[in-house]
Amino acid sequence: MRRADRPVARSLAARRGEGASRRSARTSRLLALAAFLWVLAPGAALAQFPDLVDLSAQYMPGVALEDPRPARAQVTSYEVSANVPIPLGERTYLIPGATYHVEAVSYADAPPGFDQLRAFHSVDVPLLFVQLLPRDWSLSLRVAPGLAGDFEGLDVGLARVSGLALATHALSEKLVLGGGALASFSFGSFLPLPAAYVDWTPNPYFRLEAFLPGFATAKLTFSDRLEIGLRADVAGNAYAVRDARVTGAWPCAARPADDPATEQDERVARPEQCVDHIAYSVATAGVTLGVRAFSSVWLTAQAGHSLLRRFEPMNEDDEGIPGGGQSLPNTFFFRAGVTWRIPKT
């Protein structure tokens, strides 16, 4: 998401802020790690499994880019996931699954020479192990290998893996607390984070659940058919860029001739300025609504406003490209979905 021929003067000026850019890039990568999060936390008597099937779509209207002006970008996200709980014993479960996510981007008023990268995909194949322990303790271990990129080309650079270890304890039938760690390895960087979980259900009508740093939600339930609540979450991803318009152009590849209007020599490739992947992060908060259609199938909707939106171009060394990161203007969003939950027993 840059001009194929970025003026070098701007790049040199931005280099003075390289330290801040790298710090910002690390923040983006940490937020992008939240895209790997979905948690298996035990209830008072049994494990709370992930949904069997979940389909969702999220729309955000177009906003103006900082660079290049006057281009505008609009992002629509789609996701589908499926999980298959397999009992290995009375207190032991294995849950394999699969998740596909896509960010579809459309542009308006884009100037000539702007690389319009239009779709970023990710595929993950998680495997979750849950062991219920004595005295209302539980242990959840999850590993999720996957691929993420524009899928214009496939190579080992698209591969990634995330992991989660979480121990929880039911202090009572109304309160569950947990803690652990999560980590991801992608594009040559290992990122660990602490994790905390709380599930408080003081009565059959109200529930407060949070998994930090991923999400927090509070909801009211009426007759097991209607749910209304508030939710805040963090999502994001890091996507490899293999589009030939980027990988085959300067600074990723040398040009046959130098452009006299720029200070650098385009006949020499600049790997440190070449976009290898992009970290995209978004934090949102809003009102949620759920309606049980039949059996354990729910129709869901959420509307609200973004709190943070940022993308960060990264080079092959997983370092932010000076002057490349952008904070997108915050805007409203709408999310709709269909969820097939595990039936209550």
Rosetta silent file (secondary structure, phi, psi, omega in degrees, C-alpha in Angstrom):
SEQUENCE: MRRADRPVARSLAARRGEGASRRSARTSRLLALAAFLWVLAPGAALAQFPDLVDLSAQYMPGVALEDPRPARAQVTSYEVSANVPIPLGERTYLIPGATYHVEAVSYADAPPGFDQLRAFHSVDVPLLFVQLLPRDWSLSLRVAPGLAGDFEGLDVGLARVSGLALATHALSEKLVLGGGALASFSFGSFLPLPAAYVDWTPNPYFRLEAFLPGFATAKLTFSDRLEIGLRADVAGNAYAVRDARVTGAWPCAARPADDPATEQDERVARPEQCVDHIAYSVATAGVTLGVRAFSSVWLTAQAGHSLLRRFEPMNEDDEGIPGGGQSLPNTFFFRAGVTWRIPKT
SCORE:     score description
SCORE:     0.000 S_00000001
   1 L     0.000   67.866 -179.036    0.000    0.000    0.000 S_00000001
   2 L  -153.378  169.680  172.968    2.485    2.568   -1.238 S_00000001
   3 E   -74.093  141.845  177.147    3.498    4.357   -4.404 S_00000001
   4 L   -64.665  -28.441 -178.089    5.637    2.265   -6.666 S_00000001
   5 L  -123.674   75.645 -179.647    7.883    5.298   -7.107 S_00000001
   6 L   -75.932  130.269  178.350    8.079    6.999   -3.687 S_00000001
   7 L   -59.762  134.250 -176.191   10.170   10.188   -3.716 S_00000001
   8 H   -69.781  -29.444  179.378   13.403    9.644   -1.840 S_00000001
   9 H   -56.928  -40.934  178.931   13.330   13.068   -0.219 S_00000001
  10 H   -66.370  -39.850 -179.365   10.305   11.969    1.799 S_00000001
  11 H   -64.842  -39.658  178.855   12.037    8.714    2.718 S_00000001
  12 H   -67.277  -38.999  178.780   15.134   10.533    3.934 S_00000001
  13 H   -66.809  -37.667 -178.603   13.100   12.944    6.017 S_00000001
  14 H   -70.586  -23.099 -177.804   11.142   10.089    7.548 S_00000001
  15 H   -61.844  -24.508  178.281   14.344    8.289    8.521 S_00000001
  16 H   -64.440  -24.855  177.653   14.818   10.786   11.327 S_00000001
  17 H  -101.141   26.426 -174.646   11.791    9.185   12.963 S_00000001
  18 H   -63.057  -38.479  179.749   12.995    5.618   12.403 S_00000001
  19 H   -61.485  -45.251  178.775   13.128    4.807   16.118 S_00000001
  20 H   -64.819  -36.236  179.939    9.536    5.896   16.629 S_00000001
  21 H   -63.798  -40.710 -179.811    8.509    3.966   13.524 S_00000001
  22 H   -67.768  -38.418  176.548   10.004    0.745   14.871 S_00000001
  23 H   -63.394  -41.897  177.919    8.276    1.203   18.215 S_00000001
  24 H   -63.981  -38.264  179.403    5.009    1.795   16.377 S_00000001
  25 H   -64.201  -40.153  178.598    5.637   -1.287   14.261 S_00000001
  26 H   -64.530  -39.700  176.649    6.134   -3.428   17.342 S_00000001
  27 H   -60.378  -42.560  179.092    2.862   -2.103   18.776 S_00000001
  28 H   -62.316  -40.145 -179.555    1.114   -3.026   15.530 S_00000001
  29 H   -67.411  -38.214  177.777    2.553   -6.540   15.651 S_00000001
  30 H   -64.519  -40.608  177.226    1.440   -6.999   19.260 S_00000001
  31 H   -67.854  -37.113  179.348   -2.069   -5.887   18.329 S_00000001
  32 H   -63.685  -27.426  177.891   -2.015   -8.140   15.293 S_00000001
  33 H   -60.672  -27.517  179.840   -1.303  -11.052   17.635 S_00000001
  34 H   -63.305  -19.589  177.694   -4.831  -10.615   18.988 S_00000001
  35 H   -65.909  -21.005 -179.043   -6.115  -11.984   15.684 S_00000001
  36 H   -84.875   -2.729 -168.272   -4.858  -15.402   16.797 S_00000001
  37 L   -88.395  123.879  153.773   -6.910  -15.356   19.984 S_00000001
  38 L  -149.535  137.781 -162.825   -9.847  -17.521   20.796 S_00000001
  39 L  -116.825  140.414  171.449   -9.901  -19.046   24.241 S_00000001
  40 L  -102.169  105.989 -179.966  -11.062  -22.287   25.798 S_00000001
  41 E  -120.011  137.028 -176.369  -11.926  -21.439   29.398 S_00000001
  42 E   -76.723  148.265  170.976  -13.621  -23.854   31.790 S_00000001
  43 L   -88.439 -165.171 -175.924  -16.926  -23.171   33.442 S_00000001
  44 L   -66.679  -31.257 -174.125  -17.810  -24.253   36.951 S_00000001
  45 L  -124.372  -20.744 -176.084  -18.343  -27.887   35.989 S_00000001
  46 L  -153.125  169.046 -176.403  -17.167  -28.444   32.411 S_00000001
  47 E   -72.579  141.548  173.816  -15.140  -26.965   29.595 S_00000001
  48 E   -93.453  104.464 -172.923  -16.592  -24.078   27.585 S_00000001
  49 L   -84.396  160.364  174.638  -15.815  -25.138   24.049 S_00000001
  50 L   -68.824  164.218  179.348  -15.494  -22.909   21.002 S_00000001
  51 L   -63.716  148.740  178.414  -18.440  -22.627   18.651 S_00000001
  52 L   -65.593  -47.280  178.781  -18.940  -25.461   16.176 S_00000001
  53 E  -141.429  139.478  177.019  -19.310  -23.078   13.224 S_00000001
  54 E  -142.321  126.875  175.687  -19.064  -19.299   13.029 S_00000001
  55 E  -123.531  136.023 -178.872  -19.536  -17.066    9.966 S_00000001
  56 E  -150.375  156.699  175.246  -19.209  -13.281   10.124 S_00000001
  57 E  -141.235  140.426 -179.691  -18.783  -10.186    7.965 S_00000001
  58 E  -129.789  133.703 -179.425  -17.743   -6.686    9.018 S_00000001
  59 E  -116.542  134.875  170.375  -18.154   -3.456    7.074 S_00000001
  60 E  -130.077  134.273 -178.237  -16.334   -0.148    7.596 S_00000001
  61 E   -69.056  164.768 -179.852  -16.920    2.834    5.281 S_00000001
  62 E   -66.501  143.805  177.923  -14.150    4.363    3.203 S_00000001
  63 E  -132.786  158.968 -178.800  -11.726    6.796    4.862 S_00000001
  64 E   -76.187  136.190  174.313   -9.013    9.098    3.550 S_00000001
  65 L   -83.380  148.355  174.474   -5.435    7.798    3.527 S_00000001
  66 L   -67.262  -35.762 -178.900   -2.627    9.963    4.841 S_00000001
  67 L  -153.182  126.287    2.607   -0.551    8.985    1.821 S_00000001
  68 L   -91.836  145.071  173.999   -1.196    9.171   -1.046 S_00000001
  69 L   -85.450  146.363    5.609   -3.825   11.879   -1.058 S_00000001
  70 L   -99.289   32.879 -174.593   -6.653   12.067   -2.056 S_00000001
  71 L   -62.794  145.742  175.690   -6.997    8.252   -2.061 S_00000001
  72 E  -124.527  145.165 -179.513   -9.660    6.640    0.112 S_00000001
  73 E  -126.828  136.931  177.915   -9.732    3.012    1.288 S_00000001
  74 E  -123.688  132.371 -174.780  -12.709    0.926    2.409 S_00000001
  75 E  -118.424  128.723  171.629  -12.244   -2.418    4.208 S_00000001
  76 E  -121.449  131.018 -176.730  -14.726   -5.279    4.484 S_00000001
  77 E  -112.536  141.857  176.590  -13.751   -8.375    6.495 S_00000001
  78 E  -130.751  144.645  179.623  -15.115  -11.904    6.208 S_00000001
  79 E  -149.872  142.018  173.624  -14.392  -14.915    8.404 S_00000001
  80 E  -137.649  135.519  179.055  -15.518  -18.525    8.697 S_00000001
  81 E  -140.491  152.409  178.490  -14.363  -21.020   11.321 S_00000001
  82 E  -143.910  143.314 -179.619  -15.265  -24.574   12.300 S_00000001
  83 E  -136.994  147.064 -177.664  -14.288  -26.757   15.265 S_00000001
  84 L  -127.865   97.682  177.689  -14.828  -30.433   16.042 S_00000001
  85 L   -68.106  130.064  179.796  -14.684  -31.393   19.759 S_00000001
  86 E  -123.317  110.803  177.383  -13.384  -34.948   20.212 S_00000001
  87 E   -69.564  127.378  174.509  -13.659  -36.499   23.708 S_00000001
  88 L  -100.126   -9.981 -179.804  -10.528  -38.484   24.594 S_00000001
  89 L  -179.320 -175.042 -179.218  -11.887  -39.370   28.025 S_00000001
  90 L   -65.393  -26.937 -175.093  -14.284  -38.134   30.657 S_00000001
  91 L  -128.667   16.922 -176.424  -12.067  -35.140   31.411 S_00000001
  92 E  -133.118  133.474 -176.730   -9.913  -34.823   28.302 S_00000001
  93 E  -137.233  145.228  172.518  -10.801  -33.224   24.954 S_00000001
  94 E  -122.250  128.090 -176.543   -9.088  -32.588   21.626 S_00000001
  95 E  -126.454   93.576  171.387  -10.577  -29.893   19.370 S_00000001
  96 E   -78.153  154.513 -179.350   -9.155  -29.558   15.828 S_00000001
  97 E  -157.746 -177.793  177.862  -10.443  -26.673   13.738 S_00000001
  98 E  -153.215  142.229 -179.767   -9.925  -24.400   10.750 S_00000001
  99 E  -137.283  134.093  173.769  -10.332  -20.655   10.199 S_00000001
 100 E  -123.688  131.553 -178.790  -10.309  -18.573    7.018 S_00000001
 101 E  -133.928  141.528  177.202  -10.232  -14.763    7.141 S_00000001
 102 E  -138.626  137.658  171.409  -10.064  -12.182    4.359 S_00000001
 103 E  -106.159  112.232  179.524   -9.714   -8.388    4.335 S_00000001
 104 E   -98.340  123.135 -174.902  -11.214   -7.040    1.102 S_00000001
 105 E  -115.389  132.667  173.574  -10.027   -3.509    0.270 S_00000001
 106 E  -123.547  151.789 -173.946  -11.515   -1.133   -2.303 S_00000001
 107 E  -124.803  154.564  172.997  -10.150    2.286   -3.281 S_00000001
 108 E  -138.110  146.166  177.151  -11.470    5.577   -4.577 S_00000001
 109 L    58.430   32.736  178.752   -9.627    8.605   -6.016 S_00000001
 110 L   -76.540  132.541  179.646   -6.340    6.685   -6.126 S_00000001
 111 L   -75.452  161.999  177.198   -3.615    8.568   -8.087 S_00000001
 112 L   -59.403  143.201  178.426   -1.628    6.943  -10.914 S_00000001
 113 L    88.930   -3.366 -179.735    1.223    4.731   -9.697 S_00000001
 114 E   -87.075  127.174 -178.468   -0.465    3.748   -6.430 S_00000001
 115 L   -77.765  107.339 -177.508   -0.343   -0.002   -5.774 S_00000001
 116 L   -89.504   86.000  176.664   -3.938   -0.988   -5.025 S_00000001
 117 L   -78.096  118.258 -163.908   -3.515   -4.177   -2.991 S_00000001
 118 L  -106.776  -14.558 -178.074   -7.083   -5.413   -2.761 S_00000001
 119 E  -151.206  134.920  176.697   -7.252   -8.637   -0.721 S_00000001
 120 E  -127.271  130.455 -172.679   -5.359  -10.166    2.202 S_00000001
 121 E  -119.883  153.951  169.459   -6.055  -13.724    3.319 S_00000001
 122 E  -143.601  141.407  176.367   -5.214  -15.919    6.296 S_00000001
 123 E  -130.046  125.250  178.689   -5.791  -19.629    6.890 S_00000001
 124 E  -127.413  146.010  179.957   -5.171  -21.210   10.294 S_00000001
 125 L  -125.005   83.398 -176.543   -5.536  -24.819   11.448 S_00000001
 126 L   -77.193  153.012  173.384   -5.718  -24.746   15.258 S_00000001
 127 E  -134.256  120.266 -174.377   -5.493  -27.770   17.514 S_00000001
 128 E  -116.036  133.102  176.908   -6.710  -27.382   21.087 S_00000001
 129 E  -116.556  127.783 -178.517   -6.142  -29.752   24.000 S_00000001
 130 E  -124.502  127.236  177.108   -8.267  -29.378   27.142 S_00000001
 131 E  -123.172  117.016  173.972   -7.674  -31.246   30.381 S_00000001
 132 E   -81.072  129.095 -174.228  -10.108  -30.876   33.284 S_00000001
 133 E  -110.047  165.717  177.327   -8.197  -31.167   36.546 S_00000001
 134 L   -62.844  161.540  175.310   -9.233  -31.885   40.138 S_00000001
 135 L    59.629   37.619  173.366  -10.555  -29.151   42.446 S_00000001
 136 L    63.889   29.660  172.146  -12.192  -27.184   39.599 S_00000001
 137 E  -100.006  158.288  177.413   -8.964  -26.452   37.726 S_00000001
 138 E  -150.853  148.336  179.312   -8.536  -26.776   33.982 S_00000001
 139 E  -125.227  129.992  177.592   -5.658  -26.547   31.508 S_00000001
 140 E  -122.113  129.002  178.001   -5.984  -25.498   27.859 S_00000001
 141 E  -126.086  130.216 -175.841   -3.142  -25.787   25.344 S_00000001
 142 E  -136.583  136.335  172.190   -3.512  -24.569   21.778 S_00000001
 143 E  -129.970  139.461 -174.236   -1.232  -24.469   18.737 S_00000001
 144 E  -140.481   93.331  171.750   -2.307  -22.950   15.411 S_00000001
 145 E   -75.981  155.175 -179.970   -0.103  -23.111   12.300 S_00000001
 146 E  -171.700 -176.077  177.045   -1.235  -21.093    9.304 S_00000001
 147 E  -130.894  147.570  177.691   -0.536  -18.881    6.294 S_00000001
 148 E  -149.303  129.664  178.946   -1.217  -15.164    5.806 S_00000001
 149 E   171.641 -173.381  176.738   -0.689  -12.941    2.776 S_00000001
 150 L   -80.179   -7.829  177.576   -2.110  -11.591   -0.448 S_00000001
 151 L    59.996   20.661  171.660   -1.738  -15.143   -1.880 S_00000001
 152 L   -73.777  -17.499  175.684   -0.325  -13.718   -5.119 S_00000001
 153 L  -158.954  150.923 -178.330    2.526  -16.128   -4.457 S_00000001
 154 L  -117.130  128.792  175.978    3.197  -18.891   -1.933 S_00000001
 155 L  -153.955  176.731 -176.355    6.482  -19.353   -0.091 S_00000001
 156 H   -64.165  -19.684 -179.824    7.753  -20.168    3.385 S_00000001
 157 H   -67.922  -15.726  178.515    7.515  -16.477    4.311 S_00000001
 158 H   -83.373  -14.089 -174.441    3.730  -16.766    4.538 S_00000001
 159 E   -74.606  147.513  176.852    3.915  -19.414    7.278 S_00000001
 160 E  -153.342  168.469  176.238    3.235  -18.586   10.905 S_00000001
 161 E  -151.952  141.199  175.928    2.320  -20.333   14.143 S_00000001
 162 E  -127.354  158.211 -178.910    0.651  -19.201   17.357 S_00000001
 163 E  -144.392  155.996  179.740    0.288  -20.858   20.725 S_00000001
 164 E  -145.075  136.110  171.222   -1.674  -20.494   23.943 S_00000001
 165 E  -129.404  122.691 -175.276   -1.354  -21.975   27.428 S_00000001
 166 E  -139.737  127.402  173.516   -4.108  -21.105   29.902 S_00000001
 167 E  -110.883  134.734 -179.277   -4.913  -22.407   33.383 S_00000001
 168 E  -130.875  156.540 -179.179   -8.259  -21.532   34.952 S_00000001
 169 E  -138.957  128.356  176.978   -9.895  -22.113   38.310 S_00000001
 170 E   -85.654  104.185  178.830  -13.602  -22.008   39.183 S_00000001
 171 L   -70.852  -27.614  176.474  -13.736  -20.175   42.492 S_00000001
 172 L  -160.746 -176.782  176.525  -17.488  -20.771   42.565 S_00000001
 173 L   -70.531  -12.122 -176.536  -20.344  -21.539   40.194 S_00000001
 174 L  -107.470  -15.904 -172.907  -20.452  -17.825   39.407 S_00000001
 175 E  -136.746  126.713  175.696  -16.785  -16.859   39.029 S_00000001
 176 E  -125.125  131.145  176.929  -13.933  -18.313   36.963 S_00000001
 177 E  -122.895  148.734  179.856  -10.462  -16.786   36.838 S_00000001
 178 E  -154.106  164.794  177.943   -7.525  -17.774   34.676 S_00000001
 179 E  -158.583  160.936  179.730   -4.089  -16.793   33.476 S_00000001
 180 E   173.944 -144.948 -177.265   -1.359  -17.908   31.160 S_00000001
 181 E  -149.874  153.281  173.571    0.584  -16.834   28.098 S_00000001
 182 E  -135.298  157.958 -176.848    0.231  -16.649   24.340 S_00000001
 183 E  -156.669  157.840  174.362    2.810  -16.226   21.628 S_00000001
 184 E  -140.828  152.088  173.501    3.224  -16.097   17.875 S_00000001
 185 E  -128.959  117.479  177.723    6.080  -16.580   15.446 S_00000001
 186 E  -155.614  147.038  177.538    5.819  -14.979   12.022 S_00000001
 187 L    52.204   35.409  174.812    8.114  -13.148    9.600 S_00000001
 188 L    82.457    4.063 -177.893   11.117  -14.054   11.750 S_00000001
 189 E  -117.994  138.264  176.234    9.817  -12.501   14.983 S_00000001
 190 E  -106.618  124.558 -175.879    8.737  -14.214   18.197 S_00000001
 191 E  -125.269  107.247  175.187    6.149  -12.271   20.215 S_00000001
 192 E   -97.027  151.809  177.002    5.072  -13.456   23.683 S_00000001
 193 E  -145.866  146.012  170.753    2.295  -11.867   25.750 S_00000001
 194 E   -74.205  158.104 -179.955    0.692  -12.566   29.147 S_00000001
 195 E  -135.922  144.153  178.345   -2.978  -13.542   29.159 S_00000001
 196 E  -137.431  143.872 -177.082   -5.749  -13.156   31.747 S_00000001
 197 E  -134.266  140.480  173.833   -9.300  -14.511   31.777 S_00000001
 198 E  -142.491  137.876  176.204  -12.402  -13.765   33.882 S_00000001
 199 E  -136.410  109.817 -177.418  -15.950  -15.120   33.615 S_00000001
 200 E  -119.809  119.688  179.502  -18.462  -13.729   36.114 S_00000001
 201 E  -127.047   83.850 -175.370  -22.107  -14.836   35.977 S_00000001
 202 E   -67.629  -23.580  178.561  -23.824  -13.500   39.113 S_00000001
 203 E  -153.306  171.254 -176.819  -27.278  -14.637   37.889 S_00000001
 204 L   -66.447   -9.302 -173.113  -28.798  -16.443   34.880 S_00000001
 205 L  -104.235  -17.046 -174.917  -29.468  -13.135   33.094 S_00000001
 206 E  -128.394  139.569  177.158  -26.100  -11.331   33.230 S_00000001
 207 E  -142.897  133.138  173.952  -22.599  -12.393   32.208 S_00000001
 208 E  -116.611  122.867 -179.017  -19.274  -10.528   32.157 S_00000001
 209 E  -135.099  137.812  178.740  -16.461  -12.200   30.238 S_00000001
 210 E  -148.248  138.382  169.987  -13.020  -10.897   29.305 S_00000001
 211 E  -127.846  110.641 -176.741   -9.857  -12.324   27.837 S_00000001
 212 E   -99.901  130.618   19.193   -7.030   -9.816   27.861 S_00000001
 213 L  -101.386   27.967 -172.863   -5.572   -8.633   25.571 S_00000001
 214 L   -91.587  -55.690 -173.300   -8.263   -9.907   23.189 S_00000001
 215 E  -156.869  165.218  171.702  -11.803   -8.886   24.168 S_00000001
 216 E  -146.673  135.942 -177.708  -14.231   -7.873   26.912 S_00000001
 217 E  -145.934  145.984  174.168  -17.998   -8.302   26.811 S_00000001
 218 E  -133.767  131.174 -175.927  -21.000   -7.833   29.092 S_00000001
 219 E  -146.288  152.925  173.444  -24.435   -9.113   28.093 S_00000001
 220 E  -106.398  139.266 -179.669  -27.978   -9.687   29.296 S_00000001
 221 E  -119.941  133.161 -179.466  -29.840  -12.859   28.297 S_00000001
 222 E  -120.917  116.711  174.061  -33.624  -13.151   28.117 S_00000001
 223 L    56.263   25.825 -179.650  -35.330  -16.576   28.021 S_00000001
 224 L    55.071   27.343  179.092  -32.282  -18.104   26.311 S_00000001
 225 L  -130.077  -19.352 -176.867  -33.491  -16.528   23.065 S_00000001
 226 E  -137.689  132.789  177.546  -32.270  -12.934   23.112 S_00000001
 227 E  -126.349  132.500  176.369  -28.892  -11.436   24.093 S_00000001
 228 E  -131.918  134.776 -178.123  -28.088   -7.729   24.355 S_00000001
 229 E  -167.646 -170.227  176.688  -24.739   -6.377   25.465 S_00000001
 230 E  -121.454  144.575 -179.595  -21.566   -4.373   24.992 S_00000001
 231 E  -146.072  138.306  172.310  -18.325   -5.656   23.489 S_00000001
 232 E  -127.999  136.146  179.000  -14.830   -4.291   22.895 S_00000001
 233 E  -150.371  166.181  178.451  -12.164   -6.251   21.053 S_00000001
 234 E  -120.955  132.538  178.646   -8.862   -6.045   19.244 S_00000001
 235 E  -137.555  165.174 -179.716   -8.266   -7.701   15.881 S_00000001
 236 E   164.251 -178.448 -179.173   -5.590   -7.597   13.269 S_00000001
 237 E  -168.405  167.862  171.962   -3.143   -9.604   11.277 S_00000001
 238 E  -122.941  124.425 -172.009    0.186   -9.525    9.487 S_00000001
 239 E  -119.702  130.660  174.464    0.020  -10.313    5.766 S_00000001
 240 E   -70.098  143.373  178.092    2.829  -11.160    3.359 S_00000001
 241 L  -111.445  115.204  179.900    2.929   -9.059    0.176 S_00000001
 242 L  -123.396   11.112  179.006    3.906  -11.004   -2.955 S_00000001
 243 L   -62.001  131.474 -176.250    2.160   -8.865   -5.588 S_00000001
 244 H   -62.629  -24.805  177.925    4.469   -8.411   -8.596 S_00000001
 245 H   -66.675  -21.660  177.005    3.661   -4.677   -8.676 S_00000001
 246 H   -98.868  -53.479 -175.695    5.515   -4.423   -5.364 S_00000001
 247 H   -67.494  -24.724 -178.743    8.127   -7.201   -5.499 S_00000001
 248 L   -96.749    2.718 -178.157    9.079   -6.375   -9.083 S_00000001
 249 L  -113.800  162.812  175.347    9.397   -2.616   -8.620 S_00000001
 250 L   -70.299  140.403   12.231   11.951   -0.388   -6.921 S_00000001
 251 L   -90.263    0.931  179.472   12.983   -0.418   -4.056 S_00000001
 252 L   -69.634  -34.890 -179.742   12.361   -4.199   -3.979 S_00000001
 253 L  -130.334  147.148  179.472   14.042   -4.660   -7.375 S_00000001
 254 L   -70.286  148.302  176.561   16.645   -2.590   -9.176 S_00000001
 255 L   -97.562  154.865  179.193   15.591   -0.492  -12.172 S_00000001
 256 L   -66.124  -27.619 -177.639   17.460   -0.480  -15.464 S_00000001
 257 L  -136.298  154.353 -179.880   17.911    3.306  -15.281 S_00000001
 258 L   -86.788  146.652  175.549   18.159    5.925  -12.546 S_00000001
 259 L   -92.912  113.258 -177.001   15.530    8.636  -12.074 S_00000001
 260 L   -66.429  -15.228 -179.448   17.379   11.982  -11.950 S_00000001
 261 L   -78.681   -9.313  179.743   14.476   13.575  -10.015 S_00000001
 262 L  -114.010  159.667 -176.904   15.311   11.453   -6.918 S_00000001
 263 L   -83.419  -28.924 -179.731   18.390   11.448   -4.695 S_00000001
 264 L   -87.610  160.883 -178.867   18.838    7.676   -4.481 S_00000001
 265 L   -92.347  107.352 -178.459   20.058    5.456   -7.285 S_00000001
 266 L   -70.147   -5.898  176.105   17.128    3.305   -8.484 S_00000001
 267 L   -76.812   -6.574  178.616   19.603    1.032  -10.246 S_00000001
 268 L  -119.272  125.199  178.521   20.330   -0.439   -6.781 S_00000001
 269 L   -67.667  150.452  179.322   17.618   -2.306   -4.848 S_00000001
 270 L  -122.835   84.982 -176.535   16.914   -1.176   -1.272 S_00000001
 271 H   -57.988  -32.200 -178.956   15.728   -4.249    0.722 S_00000001
 272 H   -68.717  -17.700  177.795   15.342   -2.189    3.899 S_00000001
 273 H  -106.261    3.933 -177.058   12.714   -0.063    2.128 S_00000001
 274 L   -87.729  130.566  179.321   10.973   -2.970    0.363 S_00000001
 275 L   -76.299  111.743  176.276    7.526   -3.960    1.651 S_00000001
 276 L   -95.488  -36.452  177.831    7.651   -7.660    2.552 S_00000001
 277 E  -156.303  165.579 -177.047    4.505   -7.730    4.711 S_00000001
 278 E  -127.473  129.327  173.914    1.909   -5.440    6.277 S_00000001
 279 E   -96.781  124.442 -179.320    0.660   -5.457    9.876 S_00000001
 280 E  -120.462  130.476 -177.300   -2.949   -4.315   10.169 S_00000001
 281 E  -133.154  144.717  177.192   -4.628   -3.656   13.529 S_00000001
 282 E  -149.149  134.157  174.324   -8.085   -2.481   14.556 S_00000001
 283 E  -117.429  135.879 -175.635   -9.766   -2.016   17.948 S_00000001
 284 E  -135.508  160.932  173.665  -13.550   -1.600   18.162 S_00000001
 285 E  -147.722  143.173 -178.915  -16.318   -1.174   20.728 S_00000001
 286 E  -176.271 -173.078 -179.394  -20.063   -1.357   20.285 S_00000001
 287 E   -96.294  138.110 -179.274  -23.471   -2.793   21.082 S_00000001
 288 E  -116.458  151.306  178.058  -24.194   -6.454   20.378 S_00000001
 289 E  -141.115  132.342  176.972  -27.437   -8.292   19.681 S_00000001
 290 E  -131.627  137.165  178.906  -28.021  -12.025   19.443 S_00000001
 291 E  -130.046  126.099  177.929  -31.200  -13.914   18.554 S_00000001
 292 E   -77.039  117.766 -178.279  -31.534  -17.691   18.736 S_00000001
 293 E   -78.092  -52.235  176.873  -33.011  -18.808   15.427 S_00000001
 294 E  -164.780  155.183 -179.949  -33.466  -22.505   16.216 S_00000001
 295 L    46.759 -122.090  178.613  -31.781  -25.199   18.286 S_00000001
 296 L  -111.490   25.198  177.861  -28.312  -23.763   19.137 S_00000001
 297 E   -95.539  125.443 -177.063  -27.984  -21.581   16.001 S_00000001
 298 E  -118.456  141.617  170.354  -27.772  -17.833   16.749 S_00000001
 299 E   -99.820  130.255 -174.718  -27.979  -14.775   14.506 S_00000001
 300 E  -126.528  153.879  176.479  -25.711  -11.985   15.754 S_00000001
 301 E  -149.693  146.942  176.650  -25.110   -8.316   14.985 S_00000001
 302 E  -143.184  136.213  177.566  -22.810   -5.642   16.377 S_00000001
 303 E  -134.623  140.987 -178.695  -22.633   -1.930   15.642 S_00000001
 304 E  -178.191 -147.307 -175.215  -20.230    0.602   17.073 S_00000001
 305 E  -138.572  145.444  175.767  -17.118    2.660   16.417 S_00000001
 306 E   -76.296  147.705  177.784  -13.458    1.899   15.908 S_00000001
 307 E  -106.190  -24.065 -179.555  -11.008    3.060   18.572 S_00000001
 308 E  -156.617  135.822  173.767   -7.793    2.389   16.645 S_00000001
 309 E  -143.966  124.438 -177.239   -6.958    1.550   13.034 S_00000001
 310 E  -153.294  141.415  168.906   -3.408    1.273   11.767 S_00000001
 311 E  -125.845  145.800 -173.250   -1.386   -0.466    9.100 S_00000001
 312 E  -133.300  108.844  173.509    2.389   -0.746    9.126 S_00000001
 313 E   -67.495  135.525 -177.166    4.478   -1.777    6.077 S_00000001
 314 E  -125.121  149.016  176.351    7.381   -4.003    7.185 S_00000001
 315 L   -90.200 -174.991 -175.176   10.543   -5.124    5.413 S_00000001
 316 L   -65.592  -23.930  177.075   11.960   -8.644    5.253 S_00000001
 317 L   -86.217   10.373 -179.942   13.724   -8.153    8.611 S_00000001
 318 L    60.907   38.743  175.261   10.327   -7.405   10.219 S_00000001
 319 L  -113.661  142.763  178.865   11.250   -3.758   10.749 S_00000001
 320 E   -64.733  138.122  177.736    8.935   -0.860   10.067 S_00000001
 321 L   -80.442  122.215 -176.376    9.680    1.079    6.892 S_00000001
 322 L   -53.058  129.449  178.405   10.379    4.710    7.897 S_00000001
 323 L    78.300    3.434 -174.769    7.475    6.950    7.028 S_00000001
 324 L   -92.769  -27.935 -176.402    5.330    4.022    5.886 S_00000001
 325 L   -69.195  145.720  179.182    2.973    3.484    8.827 S_00000001
 326 E  -137.633  137.050  168.633   -0.450    5.111    8.810 S_00000001
 327 E   -95.459  119.413 -178.423   -3.176    5.573   11.396 S_00000001
 328 L   -82.416  146.819  177.695   -6.513    5.427    9.591 S_00000001
 329 L   -59.078  138.017  177.030   -9.362    7.711   10.690 S_00000001
 330 L   -71.480  149.888 -175.805  -11.735    6.005   13.105 S_00000001
 331 L  -154.835  173.117  178.159  -15.234    5.317   11.835 S_00000001
 332 E   -75.764  162.551  176.186  -18.383    3.326   12.584 S_00000001
 333 E  -142.603  159.700  174.213  -18.619   -0.381   11.797 S_00000001
 334 E  -136.935  132.171 -177.949  -21.299   -3.030   11.423 S_00000001
 335 E  -128.586  134.220  178.843  -20.740   -6.736   11.946 S_00000001
 336 E  -132.800  150.111 -178.273  -23.211   -9.572   11.294 S_00000001
 337 E  -162.097  170.962  174.816  -22.872  -13.297   11.726 S_00000001
 338 E  -129.246  130.049 -176.557  -24.327  -16.760   12.184 S_00000001
 339 E  -129.027  130.157  173.261  -23.064  -19.003   14.985 S_00000001
 340 E  -104.438  103.916 -176.459  -23.726  -22.660   15.680 S_00000001
 341 L   -87.623  159.374  173.395  -22.951  -23.146   19.348 S_00000001
 342 L   -67.533  127.050 -178.856  -22.457  -26.435   21.161 S_00000001
 343 L   -59.952  143.812  177.310  -25.889  -27.342   22.595 S_00000001
 344 L   -71.569  144.288  178.325  -26.231  -27.012   26.341 S_00000001
 345 L  -119.849    0.000    0.000  -26.474  -30.234   28.276 S_00000001
